[in-house]
Tab-separated table of C-alpha atoms in Angstrom:
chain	number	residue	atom	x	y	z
A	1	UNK	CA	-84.594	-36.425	-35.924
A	2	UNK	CA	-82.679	-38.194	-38.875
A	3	UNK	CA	-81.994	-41.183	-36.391
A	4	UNK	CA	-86.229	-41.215	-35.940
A	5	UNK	CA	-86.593	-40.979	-39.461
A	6	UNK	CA	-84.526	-44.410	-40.012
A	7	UNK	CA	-86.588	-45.813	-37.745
A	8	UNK	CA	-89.800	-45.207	-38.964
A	9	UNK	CA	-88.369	-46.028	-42.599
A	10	UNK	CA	-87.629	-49.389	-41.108
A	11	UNK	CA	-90.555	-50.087	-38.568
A	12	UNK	CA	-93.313	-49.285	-41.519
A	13	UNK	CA	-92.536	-52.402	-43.772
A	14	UNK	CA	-92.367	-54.259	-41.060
A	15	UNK	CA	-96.006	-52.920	-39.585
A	16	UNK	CA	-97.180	-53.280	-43.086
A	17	UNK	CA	-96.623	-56.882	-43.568
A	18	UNK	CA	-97.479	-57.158	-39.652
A	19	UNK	CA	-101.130	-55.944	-40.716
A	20	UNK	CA	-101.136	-57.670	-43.828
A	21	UNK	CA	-100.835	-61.317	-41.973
A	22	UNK	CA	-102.945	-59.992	-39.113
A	23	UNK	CA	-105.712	-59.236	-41.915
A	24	UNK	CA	-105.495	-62.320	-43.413
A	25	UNK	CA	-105.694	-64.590	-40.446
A	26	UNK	CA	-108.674	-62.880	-39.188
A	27	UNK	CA	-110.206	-63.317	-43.152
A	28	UNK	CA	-109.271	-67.322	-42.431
A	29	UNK	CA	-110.744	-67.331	-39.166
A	30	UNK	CA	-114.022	-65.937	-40.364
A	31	UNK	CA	-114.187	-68.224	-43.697
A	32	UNK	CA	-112.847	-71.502	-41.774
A	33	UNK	CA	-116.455	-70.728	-39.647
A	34	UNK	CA	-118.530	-70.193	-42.830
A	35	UNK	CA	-117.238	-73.625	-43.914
A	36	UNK	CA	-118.087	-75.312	-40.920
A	37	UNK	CA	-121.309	-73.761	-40.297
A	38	UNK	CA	-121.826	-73.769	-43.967
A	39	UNK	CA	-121.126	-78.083	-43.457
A	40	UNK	CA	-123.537	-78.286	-40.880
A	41	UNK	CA	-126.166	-76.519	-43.118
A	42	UNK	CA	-125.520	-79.169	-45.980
A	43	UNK	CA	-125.697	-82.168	-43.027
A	44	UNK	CA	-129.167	-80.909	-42.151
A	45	UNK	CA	-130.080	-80.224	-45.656
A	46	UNK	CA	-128.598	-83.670	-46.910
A	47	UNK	CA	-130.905	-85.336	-43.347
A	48	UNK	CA	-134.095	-83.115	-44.698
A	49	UNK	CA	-133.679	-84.836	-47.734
A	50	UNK	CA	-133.180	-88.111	-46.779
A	51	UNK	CA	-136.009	-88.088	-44.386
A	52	UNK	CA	-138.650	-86.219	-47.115
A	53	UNK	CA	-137.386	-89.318	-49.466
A	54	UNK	CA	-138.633	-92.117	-46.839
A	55	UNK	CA	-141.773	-90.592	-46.256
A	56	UNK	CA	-142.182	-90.250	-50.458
A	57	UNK	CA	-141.540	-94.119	-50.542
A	58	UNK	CA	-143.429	-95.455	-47.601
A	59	UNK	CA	-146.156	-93.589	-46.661
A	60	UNK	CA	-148.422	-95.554	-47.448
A	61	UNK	CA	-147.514	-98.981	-45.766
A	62	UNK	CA	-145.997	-97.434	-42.308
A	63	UNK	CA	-148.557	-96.943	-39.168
A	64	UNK	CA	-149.609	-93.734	-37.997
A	65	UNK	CA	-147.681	-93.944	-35.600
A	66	UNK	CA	-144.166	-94.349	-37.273
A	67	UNK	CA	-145.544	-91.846	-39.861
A	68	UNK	CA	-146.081	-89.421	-37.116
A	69	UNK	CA	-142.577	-89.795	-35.767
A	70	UNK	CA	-140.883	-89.740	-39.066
A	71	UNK	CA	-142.914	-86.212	-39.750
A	72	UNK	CA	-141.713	-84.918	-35.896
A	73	UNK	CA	-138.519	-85.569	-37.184
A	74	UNK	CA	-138.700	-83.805	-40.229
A	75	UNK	CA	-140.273	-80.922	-38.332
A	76	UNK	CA	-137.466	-80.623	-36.208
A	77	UNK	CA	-134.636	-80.703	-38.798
A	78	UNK	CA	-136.611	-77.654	-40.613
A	79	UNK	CA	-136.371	-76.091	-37.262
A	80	UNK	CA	-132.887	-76.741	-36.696
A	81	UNK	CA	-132.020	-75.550	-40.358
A	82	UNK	CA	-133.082	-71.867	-39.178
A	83	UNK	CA	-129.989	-71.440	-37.434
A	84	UNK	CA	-128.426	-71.296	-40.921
A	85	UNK	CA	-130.667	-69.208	-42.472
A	86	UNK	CA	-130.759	-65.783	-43.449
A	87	UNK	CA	-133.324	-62.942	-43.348
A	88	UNK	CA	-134.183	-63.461	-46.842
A	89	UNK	CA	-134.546	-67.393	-46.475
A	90	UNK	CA	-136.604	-66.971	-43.393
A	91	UNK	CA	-140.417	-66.813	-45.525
A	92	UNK	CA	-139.767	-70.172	-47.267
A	93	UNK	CA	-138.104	-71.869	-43.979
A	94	UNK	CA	-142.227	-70.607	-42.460
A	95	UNK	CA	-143.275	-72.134	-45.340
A	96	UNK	CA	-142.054	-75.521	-44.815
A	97	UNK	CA	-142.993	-75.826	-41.639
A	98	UNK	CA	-146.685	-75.144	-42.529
A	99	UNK	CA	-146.748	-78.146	-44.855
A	100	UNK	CA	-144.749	-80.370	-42.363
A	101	UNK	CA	-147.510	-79.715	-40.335
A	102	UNK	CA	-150.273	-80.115	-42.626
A	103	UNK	CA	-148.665	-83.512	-43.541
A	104	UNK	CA	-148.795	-84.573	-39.857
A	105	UNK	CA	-152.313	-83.427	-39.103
A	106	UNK	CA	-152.960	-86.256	-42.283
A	107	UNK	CA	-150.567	-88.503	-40.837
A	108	UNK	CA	-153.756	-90.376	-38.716
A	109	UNK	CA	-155.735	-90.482	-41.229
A	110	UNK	CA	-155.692	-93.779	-43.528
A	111	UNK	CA	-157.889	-91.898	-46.026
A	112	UNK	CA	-155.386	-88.831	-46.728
A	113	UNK	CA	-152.328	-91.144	-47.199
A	114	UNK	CA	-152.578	-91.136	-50.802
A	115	UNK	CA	-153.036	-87.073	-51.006
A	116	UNK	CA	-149.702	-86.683	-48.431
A	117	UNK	CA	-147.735	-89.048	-50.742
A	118	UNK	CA	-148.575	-87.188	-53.351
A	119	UNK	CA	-147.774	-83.629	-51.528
A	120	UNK	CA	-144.339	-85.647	-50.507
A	121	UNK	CA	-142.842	-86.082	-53.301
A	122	UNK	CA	-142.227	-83.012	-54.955
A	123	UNK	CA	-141.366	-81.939	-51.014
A	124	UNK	CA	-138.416	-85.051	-51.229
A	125	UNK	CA	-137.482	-83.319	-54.916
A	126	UNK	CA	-137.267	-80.164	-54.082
A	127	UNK	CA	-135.243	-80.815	-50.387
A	128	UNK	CA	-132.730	-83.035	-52.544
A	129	UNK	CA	-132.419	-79.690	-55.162
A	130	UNK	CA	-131.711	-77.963	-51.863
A	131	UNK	CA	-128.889	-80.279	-50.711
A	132	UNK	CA	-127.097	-79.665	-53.855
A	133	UNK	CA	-127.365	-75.899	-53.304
A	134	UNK	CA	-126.051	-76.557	-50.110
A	135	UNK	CA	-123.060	-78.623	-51.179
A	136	UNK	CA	-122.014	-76.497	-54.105
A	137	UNK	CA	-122.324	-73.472	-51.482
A	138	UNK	CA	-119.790	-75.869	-49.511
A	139	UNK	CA	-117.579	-76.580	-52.486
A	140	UNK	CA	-117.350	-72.730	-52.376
A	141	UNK	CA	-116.298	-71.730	-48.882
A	142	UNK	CA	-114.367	-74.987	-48.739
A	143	UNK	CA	-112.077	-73.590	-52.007
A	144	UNK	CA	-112.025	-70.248	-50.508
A	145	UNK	CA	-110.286	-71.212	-46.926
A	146	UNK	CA	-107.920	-73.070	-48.923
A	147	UNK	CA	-106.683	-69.983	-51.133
A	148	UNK	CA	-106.936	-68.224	-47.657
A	149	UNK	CA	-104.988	-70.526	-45.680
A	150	UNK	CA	-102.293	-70.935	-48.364
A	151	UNK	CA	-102.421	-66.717	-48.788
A	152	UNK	CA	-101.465	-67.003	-44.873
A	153	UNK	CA	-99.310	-69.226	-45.246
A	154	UNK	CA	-97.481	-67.884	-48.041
A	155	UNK	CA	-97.716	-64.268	-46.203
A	156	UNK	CA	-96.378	-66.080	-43.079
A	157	UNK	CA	-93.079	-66.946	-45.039
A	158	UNK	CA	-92.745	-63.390	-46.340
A	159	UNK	CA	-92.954	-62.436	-42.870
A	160	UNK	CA	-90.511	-64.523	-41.537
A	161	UNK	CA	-88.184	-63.857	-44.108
A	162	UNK	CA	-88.857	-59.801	-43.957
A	163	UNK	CA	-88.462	-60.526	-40.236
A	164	UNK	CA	-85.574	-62.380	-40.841
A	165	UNK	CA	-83.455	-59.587	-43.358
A	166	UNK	CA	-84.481	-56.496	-40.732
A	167	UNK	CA	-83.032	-58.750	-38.019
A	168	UNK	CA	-79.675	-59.107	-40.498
A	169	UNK	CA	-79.683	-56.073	-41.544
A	170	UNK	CA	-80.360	-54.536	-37.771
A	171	UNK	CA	-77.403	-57.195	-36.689
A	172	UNK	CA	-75.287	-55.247	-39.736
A	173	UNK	CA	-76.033	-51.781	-38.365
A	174	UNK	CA	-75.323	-52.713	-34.468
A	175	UNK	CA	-71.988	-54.744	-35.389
A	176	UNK	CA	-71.203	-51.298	-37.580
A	177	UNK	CA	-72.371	-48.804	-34.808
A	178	UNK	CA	-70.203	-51.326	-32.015
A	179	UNK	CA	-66.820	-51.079	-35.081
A	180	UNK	CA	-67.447	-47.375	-35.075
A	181	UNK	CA	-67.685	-46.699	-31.191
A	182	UNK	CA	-64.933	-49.118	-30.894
A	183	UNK	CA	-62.937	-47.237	-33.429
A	184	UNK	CA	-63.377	-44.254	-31.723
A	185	UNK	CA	-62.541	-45.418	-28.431
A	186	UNK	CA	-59.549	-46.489	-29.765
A	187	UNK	CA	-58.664	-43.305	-31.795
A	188	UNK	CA	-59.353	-41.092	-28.199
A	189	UNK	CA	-56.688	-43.669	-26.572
A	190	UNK	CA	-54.415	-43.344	-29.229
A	191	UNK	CA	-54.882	-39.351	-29.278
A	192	UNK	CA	-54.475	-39.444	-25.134
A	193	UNK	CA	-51.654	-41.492	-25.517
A	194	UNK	CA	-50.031	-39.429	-28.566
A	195	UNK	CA	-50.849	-36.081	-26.260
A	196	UNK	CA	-49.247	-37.204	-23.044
A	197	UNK	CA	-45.824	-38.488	-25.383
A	198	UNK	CA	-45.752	-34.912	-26.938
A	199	UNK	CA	-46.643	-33.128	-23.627
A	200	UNK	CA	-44.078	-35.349	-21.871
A	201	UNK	CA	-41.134	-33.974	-24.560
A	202	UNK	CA	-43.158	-30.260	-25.115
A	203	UNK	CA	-42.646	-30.283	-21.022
A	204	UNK	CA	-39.056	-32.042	-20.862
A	205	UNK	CA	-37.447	-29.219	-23.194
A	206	UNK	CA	-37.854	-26.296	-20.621
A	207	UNK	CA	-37.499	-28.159	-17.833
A	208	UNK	CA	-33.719	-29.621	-19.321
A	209	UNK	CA	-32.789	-26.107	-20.120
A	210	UNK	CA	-33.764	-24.779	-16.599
A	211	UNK	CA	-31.741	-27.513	-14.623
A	212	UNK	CA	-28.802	-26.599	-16.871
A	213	UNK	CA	-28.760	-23.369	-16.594
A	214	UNK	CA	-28.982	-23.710	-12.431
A	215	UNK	CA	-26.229	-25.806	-13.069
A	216	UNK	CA	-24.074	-23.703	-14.896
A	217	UNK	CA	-25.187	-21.042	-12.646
A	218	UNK	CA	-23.815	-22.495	-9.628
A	219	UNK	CA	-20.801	-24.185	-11.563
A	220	UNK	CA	-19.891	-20.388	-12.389
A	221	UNK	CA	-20.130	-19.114	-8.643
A	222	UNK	CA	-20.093	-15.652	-9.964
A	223	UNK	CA	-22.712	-13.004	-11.044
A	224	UNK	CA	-25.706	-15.221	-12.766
A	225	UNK	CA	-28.116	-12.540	-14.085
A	226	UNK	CA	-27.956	-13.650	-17.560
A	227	UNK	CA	-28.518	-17.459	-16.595
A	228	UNK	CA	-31.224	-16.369	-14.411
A	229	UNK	CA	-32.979	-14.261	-17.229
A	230	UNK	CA	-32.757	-17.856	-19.075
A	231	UNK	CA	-34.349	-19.544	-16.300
A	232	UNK	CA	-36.885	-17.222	-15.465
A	233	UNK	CA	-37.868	-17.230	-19.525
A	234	UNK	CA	-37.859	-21.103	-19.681
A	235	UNK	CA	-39.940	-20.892	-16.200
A	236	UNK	CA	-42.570	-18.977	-18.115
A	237	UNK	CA	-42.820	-21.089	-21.297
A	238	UNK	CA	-43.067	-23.627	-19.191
A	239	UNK	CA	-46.046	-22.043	-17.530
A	240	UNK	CA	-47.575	-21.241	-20.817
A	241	UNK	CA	-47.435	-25.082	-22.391
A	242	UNK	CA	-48.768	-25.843	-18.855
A	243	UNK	CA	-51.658	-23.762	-19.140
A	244	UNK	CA	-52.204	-24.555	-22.692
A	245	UNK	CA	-52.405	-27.917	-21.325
A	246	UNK	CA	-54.900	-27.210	-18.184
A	247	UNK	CA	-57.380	-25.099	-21.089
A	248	UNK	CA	-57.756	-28.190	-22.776
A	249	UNK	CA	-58.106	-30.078	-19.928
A	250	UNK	CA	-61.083	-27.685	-19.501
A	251	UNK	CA	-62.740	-27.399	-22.774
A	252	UNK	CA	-65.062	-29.354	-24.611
A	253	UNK	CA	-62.280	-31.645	-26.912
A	254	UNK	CA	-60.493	-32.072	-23.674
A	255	UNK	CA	-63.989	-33.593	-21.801
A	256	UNK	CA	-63.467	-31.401	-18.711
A	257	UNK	CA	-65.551	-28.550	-17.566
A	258	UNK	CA	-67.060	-27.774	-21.217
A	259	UNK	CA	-68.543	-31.300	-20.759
A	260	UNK	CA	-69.551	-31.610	-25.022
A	261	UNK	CA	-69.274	-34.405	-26.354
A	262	UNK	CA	-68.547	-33.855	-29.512
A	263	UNK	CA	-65.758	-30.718	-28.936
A	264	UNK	CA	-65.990	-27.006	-30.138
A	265	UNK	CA	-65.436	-24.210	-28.097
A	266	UNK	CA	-65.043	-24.048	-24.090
A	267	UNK	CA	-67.419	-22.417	-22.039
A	268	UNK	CA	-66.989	-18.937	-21.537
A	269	UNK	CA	-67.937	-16.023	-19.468
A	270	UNK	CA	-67.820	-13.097	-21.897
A	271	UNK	CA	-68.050	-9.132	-20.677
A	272	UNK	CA	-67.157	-5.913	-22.337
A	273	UNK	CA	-63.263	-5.235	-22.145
A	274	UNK	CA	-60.614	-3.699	-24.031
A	275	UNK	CA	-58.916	-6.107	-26.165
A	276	UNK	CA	-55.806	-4.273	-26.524
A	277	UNK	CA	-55.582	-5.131	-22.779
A	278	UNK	CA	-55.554	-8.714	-23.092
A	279	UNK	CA	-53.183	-8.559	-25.996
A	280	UNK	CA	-50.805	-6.299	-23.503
A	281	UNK	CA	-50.970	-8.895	-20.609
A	282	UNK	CA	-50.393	-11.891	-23.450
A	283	UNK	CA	-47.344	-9.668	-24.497
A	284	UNK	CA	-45.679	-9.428	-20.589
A	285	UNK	CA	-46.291	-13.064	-20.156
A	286	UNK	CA	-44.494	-13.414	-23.332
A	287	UNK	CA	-41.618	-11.507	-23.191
A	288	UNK	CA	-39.179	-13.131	-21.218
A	289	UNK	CA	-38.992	-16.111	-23.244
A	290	UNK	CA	-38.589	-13.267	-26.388
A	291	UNK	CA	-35.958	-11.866	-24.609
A	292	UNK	CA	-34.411	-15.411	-24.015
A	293	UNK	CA	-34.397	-16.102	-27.667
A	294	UNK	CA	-33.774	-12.445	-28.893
A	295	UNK	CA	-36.744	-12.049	-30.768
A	296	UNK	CA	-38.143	-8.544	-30.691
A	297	UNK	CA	-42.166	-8.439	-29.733
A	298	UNK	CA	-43.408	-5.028	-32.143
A	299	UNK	CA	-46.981	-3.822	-30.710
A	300	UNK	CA	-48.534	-1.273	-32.238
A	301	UNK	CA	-51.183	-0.985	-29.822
A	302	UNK	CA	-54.310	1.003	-30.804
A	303	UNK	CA	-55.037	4.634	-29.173
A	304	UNK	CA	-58.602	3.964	-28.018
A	305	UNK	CA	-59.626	1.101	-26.163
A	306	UNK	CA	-61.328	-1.721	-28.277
A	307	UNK	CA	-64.363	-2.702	-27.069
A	308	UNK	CA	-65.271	-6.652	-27.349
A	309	UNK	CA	-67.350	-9.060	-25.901
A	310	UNK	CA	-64.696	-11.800	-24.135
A	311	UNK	CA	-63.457	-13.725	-21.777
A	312	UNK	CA	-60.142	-12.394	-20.742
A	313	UNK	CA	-58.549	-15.338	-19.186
A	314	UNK	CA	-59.451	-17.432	-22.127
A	315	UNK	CA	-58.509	-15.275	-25.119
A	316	UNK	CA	-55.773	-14.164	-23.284
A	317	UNK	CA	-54.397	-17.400	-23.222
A	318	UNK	CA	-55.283	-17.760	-27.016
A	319	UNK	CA	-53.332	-15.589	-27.792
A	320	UNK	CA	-50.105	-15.677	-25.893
A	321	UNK	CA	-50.462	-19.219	-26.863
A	322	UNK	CA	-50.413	-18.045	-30.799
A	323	UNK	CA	-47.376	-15.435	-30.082
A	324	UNK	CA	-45.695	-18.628	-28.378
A	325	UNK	CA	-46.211	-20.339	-31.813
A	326	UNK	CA	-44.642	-17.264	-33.506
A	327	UNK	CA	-41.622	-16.988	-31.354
A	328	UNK	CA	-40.968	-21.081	-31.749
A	329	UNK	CA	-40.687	-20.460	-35.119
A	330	UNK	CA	-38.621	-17.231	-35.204
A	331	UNK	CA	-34.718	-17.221	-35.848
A	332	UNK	CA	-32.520	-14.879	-33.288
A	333	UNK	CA	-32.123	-11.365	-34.148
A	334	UNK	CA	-36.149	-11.265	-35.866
A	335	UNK	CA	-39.334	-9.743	-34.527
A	336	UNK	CA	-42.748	-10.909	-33.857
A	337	UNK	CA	-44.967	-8.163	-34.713
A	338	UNK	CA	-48.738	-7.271	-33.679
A	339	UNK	CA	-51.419	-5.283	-34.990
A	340	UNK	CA	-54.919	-4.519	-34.541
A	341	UNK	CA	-56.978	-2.645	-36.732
A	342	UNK	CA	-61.064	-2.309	-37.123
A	343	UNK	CA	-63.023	-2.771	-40.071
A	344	UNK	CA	-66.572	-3.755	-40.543
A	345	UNK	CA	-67.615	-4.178	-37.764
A	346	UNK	CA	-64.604	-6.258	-36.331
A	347	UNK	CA	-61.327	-6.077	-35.067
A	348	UNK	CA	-58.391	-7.766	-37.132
A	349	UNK	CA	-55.834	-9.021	-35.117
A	350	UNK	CA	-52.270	-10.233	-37.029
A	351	UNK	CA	-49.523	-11.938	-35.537
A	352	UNK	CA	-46.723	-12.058	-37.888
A	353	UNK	CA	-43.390	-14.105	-37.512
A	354	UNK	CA	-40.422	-13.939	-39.684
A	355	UNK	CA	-39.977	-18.104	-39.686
A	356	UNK	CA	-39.842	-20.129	-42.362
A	357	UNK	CA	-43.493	-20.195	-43.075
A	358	UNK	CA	-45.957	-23.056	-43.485
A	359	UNK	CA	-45.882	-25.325	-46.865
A	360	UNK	CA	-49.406	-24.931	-48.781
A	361	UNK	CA	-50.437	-28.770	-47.985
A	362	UNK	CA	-50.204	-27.794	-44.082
A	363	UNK	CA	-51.529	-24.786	-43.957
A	364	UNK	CA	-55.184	-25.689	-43.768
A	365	UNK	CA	-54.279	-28.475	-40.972
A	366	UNK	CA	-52.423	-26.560	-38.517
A	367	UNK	CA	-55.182	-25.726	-36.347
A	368	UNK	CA	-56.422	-29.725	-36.193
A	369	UNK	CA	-55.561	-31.025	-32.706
A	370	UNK	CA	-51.997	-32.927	-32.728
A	371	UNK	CA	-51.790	-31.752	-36.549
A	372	UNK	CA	-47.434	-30.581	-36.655
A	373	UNK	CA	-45.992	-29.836	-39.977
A	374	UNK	CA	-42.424	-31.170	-40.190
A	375	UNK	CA	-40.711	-28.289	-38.892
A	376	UNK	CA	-43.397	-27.837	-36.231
A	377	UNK	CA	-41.726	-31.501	-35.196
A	378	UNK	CA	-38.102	-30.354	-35.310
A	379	UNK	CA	-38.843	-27.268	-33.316
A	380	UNK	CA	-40.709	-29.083	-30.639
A	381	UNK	CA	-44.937	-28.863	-29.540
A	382	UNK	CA	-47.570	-30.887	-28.888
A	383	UNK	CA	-49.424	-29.822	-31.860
A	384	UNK	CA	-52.432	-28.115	-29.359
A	385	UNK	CA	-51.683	-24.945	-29.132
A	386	UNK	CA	-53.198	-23.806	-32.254
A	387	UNK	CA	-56.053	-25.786	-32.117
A	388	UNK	CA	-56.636	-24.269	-28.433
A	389	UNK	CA	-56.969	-20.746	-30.057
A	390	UNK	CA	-59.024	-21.575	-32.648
A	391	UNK	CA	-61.544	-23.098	-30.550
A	392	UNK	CA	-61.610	-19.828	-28.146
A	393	UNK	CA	-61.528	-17.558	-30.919
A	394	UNK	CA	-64.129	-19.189	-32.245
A	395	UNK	CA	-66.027	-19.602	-29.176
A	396	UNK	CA	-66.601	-15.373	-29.253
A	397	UNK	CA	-68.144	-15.695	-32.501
A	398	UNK	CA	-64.711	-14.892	-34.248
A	399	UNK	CA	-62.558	-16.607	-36.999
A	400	UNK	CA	-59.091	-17.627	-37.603
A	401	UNK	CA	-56.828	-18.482	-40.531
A	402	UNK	CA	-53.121	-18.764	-41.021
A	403	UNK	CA	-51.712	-17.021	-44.702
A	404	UNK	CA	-47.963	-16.989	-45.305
A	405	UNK	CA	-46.324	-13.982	-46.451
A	406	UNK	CA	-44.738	-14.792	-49.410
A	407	UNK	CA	-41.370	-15.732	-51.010
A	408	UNK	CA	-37.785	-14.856	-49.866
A	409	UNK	CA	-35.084	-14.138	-52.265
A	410	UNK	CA	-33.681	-17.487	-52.505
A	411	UNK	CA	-37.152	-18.475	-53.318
A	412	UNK	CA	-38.670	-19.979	-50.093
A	413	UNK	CA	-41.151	-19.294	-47.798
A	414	UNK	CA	-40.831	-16.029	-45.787
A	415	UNK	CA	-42.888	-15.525	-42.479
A	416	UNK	CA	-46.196	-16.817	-41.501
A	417	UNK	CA	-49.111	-14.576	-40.774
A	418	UNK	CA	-51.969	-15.323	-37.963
A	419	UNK	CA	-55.183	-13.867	-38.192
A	420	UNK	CA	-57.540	-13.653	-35.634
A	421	UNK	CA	-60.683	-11.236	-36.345
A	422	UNK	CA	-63.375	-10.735	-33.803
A	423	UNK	CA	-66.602	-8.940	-33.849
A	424	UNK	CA	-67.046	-5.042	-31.643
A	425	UNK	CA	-68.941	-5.427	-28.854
A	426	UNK	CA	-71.048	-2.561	-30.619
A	427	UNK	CA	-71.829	-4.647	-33.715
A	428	UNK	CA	-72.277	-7.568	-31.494
C-alpha cells in the first residue's frame, strides 16, 4: 500500500504538468485557427474595401458593363465574408447585400449614376472603417497565439525538465533498490557461508571426540562401557546440532518448507498435548550427553498434565535445543534445572544453568541468528540454536527472554536463566 502511495505521489506531478501542456496546446491550436480565419476575414474585408473605393471613384466614367462586373464582384465578396460572421453580424451582412443589389439594378442606367456614386461612398467609408476593425481584431488573436505559443513552449521546457528530474530521481531509487538487493544477496552469502564454517566446526567437535573414544576403546581391548557411554552421548549431540540444523533448513529464515521470505516462525501443525510430555522426551534425548559431562538435569515436572496448543516435534526440539545451550555452558559437577509453573493464563517454562552467565551488552542479541557472545565462541556453536527456539516459541503465540541470575561471590556473573512462557490451550 505504502509502495502505491509513492507512486501516486510521484505519477500526479507528472499527470499535472502532462494536462497542463496538453491544455495549452489544444488553447494554441484553437487560437492559431482564429488567427488564420480571423486573416482571411481582414483579406476579404481589406478586398470589400478596395473594391467599394473603385466604384466611389469611377462610377461615373466606366460602362455598364464593367460597372456591372465590378458590383458582381462586390456581391460576391459580401457573400464570401458570411463565412466569418457571427449570429449577431448576420442582419447587417443582409443588409449589405440589399444595397449591393440596389446599386446593380442602377448599374444600367446612365441616369442613376450620379445617385449610386453618391450611395457609394459612404458604402467605400464605412467598408474601409470595417477593415480596420478587422485588422485590430487580427492584431489581437495574432498577440494572443504568441503569448500562447511561448506559454507552450515555456511549459514544454518545464516538462522536459520535470520529466527529466523524475527520470533522475527514478534512476536514484532503482540504482538504490539494485545496492540494497545486491547488499542483501551478499549478506545471505556471507550468512550461508558463515553457517556452513560454524556448522562444519559445531559438527567436527562430536564427531573428533567419537573417533577418539572408538579409538581408545579398541586401543584398551578391555571392558569399554564408560567410552561407549561417551560415544553414545557425543552420538546424540551430534544428532541434536543435526536436527537443529535440518529445522532451519525447514523454516522460514532457512527458505525451506516455511517458504517466507522475509523469516519468522516455521510452519506448524499445532494440537492439544501435554507439555510436560514434550519437556520429558527433550529431557531423555538430553541426558546422555548430561551424563557425559556430569551435569545433573533437575525436573520438577508438574502433577497434572498441561494442556497447550503445539507442535510436538517442533517445540520439542526447541527446547532440547535450549537445555543443549544450558549444558554447553555448565561446568562438571552442576545441574541444569527445569520448571514449569502456570500463571495467567500461561505456562512459564525456566531453564536455568549454573554457567557463567551472559554479559548485559549480549544478552538482548543472543537469540539473533549467528549472534555468539565470546564465551559462546570458546565453548563451541553455530550461534542457531537459540534463534531456532525463539522462532518456534514464538510461532505458538509464546515469548522468550534470557535474564541472568545474579552475582557470585567473587563478584561475577552466576547462571543464566531461559524463559519460555506459552499460552493454555484453555485461554487460547
Amino acid at each position: 500500500m505504502m509502495d502505491l502511495r509513492a507512486r501516486f505521489g510521484q505519477l500526479l506531478p507528472l499527470a499535472v504538468v502532462g494536462g497542463a501542456l496538453v491544455g495549452l496546446l489544444i488553447a494554441f491550436a484553437l487560437s492559431l485557427g482564429a488567427a488564420s480565419r480571423q486573416f482571411e476575414h481582414a483579406l476579404i474585408a481589406q478586398q470589400q474595401a478596395s473594391s467599394a473605393a473603385d466604384i466611389a471613384r469611377d462610377a461615373g466614367t466606366r460602362s455598364a458593363d464593367a460597372l456591372a462586373q465590378s458590383l458582381t464582384q462586390y456581391r460576391d465578396l459580401i457573400a464570401a465574408e458570411g463565412r466569418y460572421l457571427t449570429p449577431a453580424e448576420r442582419p447587417a451582412q443582409e443588409m449589405e447585400m440589399r444595397r449591393a443589389e440596389d446599386l446593380a439594378a442602377m448599374a444600367p442606367i446612365l441616369g442613376q449614376r450620379a445617385r449610386l456614386t453618391a450611395m457609394v461612398r459612404p458604402i467605400a467609408i464605412e467598408e474601409a472603417r470595417e477593415v480596420s476593425v478587422a485588422r485590430a481584431e487580427l492584431d489581437r488573436e495574432r498577440r494572443d497565439t504568441i503569448a500562447l505559443g511561448v506559454l507552450l513552449a515555456a511549459m514544454a521546457f518545464a516538462a522536459a525538465a520535470f520529466g527529466a528530474r523524475q527520470l533522475l530521481g527514478a534512476n536514484r531509487i532503482l540504482t538504490a533498490e539494485l545496492a540494497a538487493r545486491t547488499a542483501a544477496i551478499r549478506a545471505v552469502d556471507r550468512s550461508r557461508r558463515l553457517f556452513f564454517a560454524k556448522a562444519s566446526h559445531e559438527l567436527r567437535t562430536p564427531v573428533t571426540a567419537i573417533r577418539v573414544a572408538a579409538e581408545v576403546a579398541l586401543e584398551s581391548g578391555g571392558p569399554a562401557c564408560q567410552t561407549l557411554a561417551d560415544i553414545v552421548a557425543q552420538a546424540g549431540f551430534l544428532d541434536h546440532r543435526i536436527a537443529d540444523m535440518l529445522a532451519l533448513a525447514q523454516a522460514d529464515e532457512g527458505g525451506g518448507e516455511g517458504g517466507g521470505e522475509g523469516g519468522g516462525a516455521p510452519r506448524l501443525s499445532l494440537v492439544r498435548s501435554d507439555l510436560a510430555a514434550a519437556i520429558d522426551l527433550a529431557l531423555m534425548q538430553a541426558g546422555a550427553y548430561a551424563r557425559a559431562i556430569d551435569v545433573g538435569l533437575v525436573w520438577d515436572r508438574p502433577a497434572d498434565p498441561i494442556p497447550v496448543l503445539l507442535d510436538a516435534r517442533w517445540l520439542g526440539q526447541a527446547i532440547l535445543t535450549v537445555i543443549d545451550n544450558g549444558l554447553k555452558f555448565s561446568d562438571p559437577g552442576a545441574s541444569l534445572a527445569i520448571d514449569c509453573k502456570c500463571e495467567d493464563g500461561r505456562v512459564i517454562v525456566t531453564i536455568t544453568d549454573s554457567g557463567p552467565g551472559v554479559l548485559a551488552r549480549d544478552l538482548p542479541l543472543i537469540f539473533d541468528a549467528y549472534y555468539q557472545a565470546d564465551d559462546g565462541r570458546l565453548r563451541g556453536g553455530t550461534g542457531l540454536g537459540l534463534a531456532l527456539a525463539r522462532w518456534v516459541v514464538e510461532g505458538h503465540g509464546g515469548v522468550v527472554h534470557a535474564e541472568n541470575l545474579g552475582r557470585a561471590e567473587d563478584g561475577g556473573l552466576h547462571g543464566c536463566r531461559i524463559v519460555i512462557a506459552l499460552p493454555l490451550a484453555a485461554a487460547a
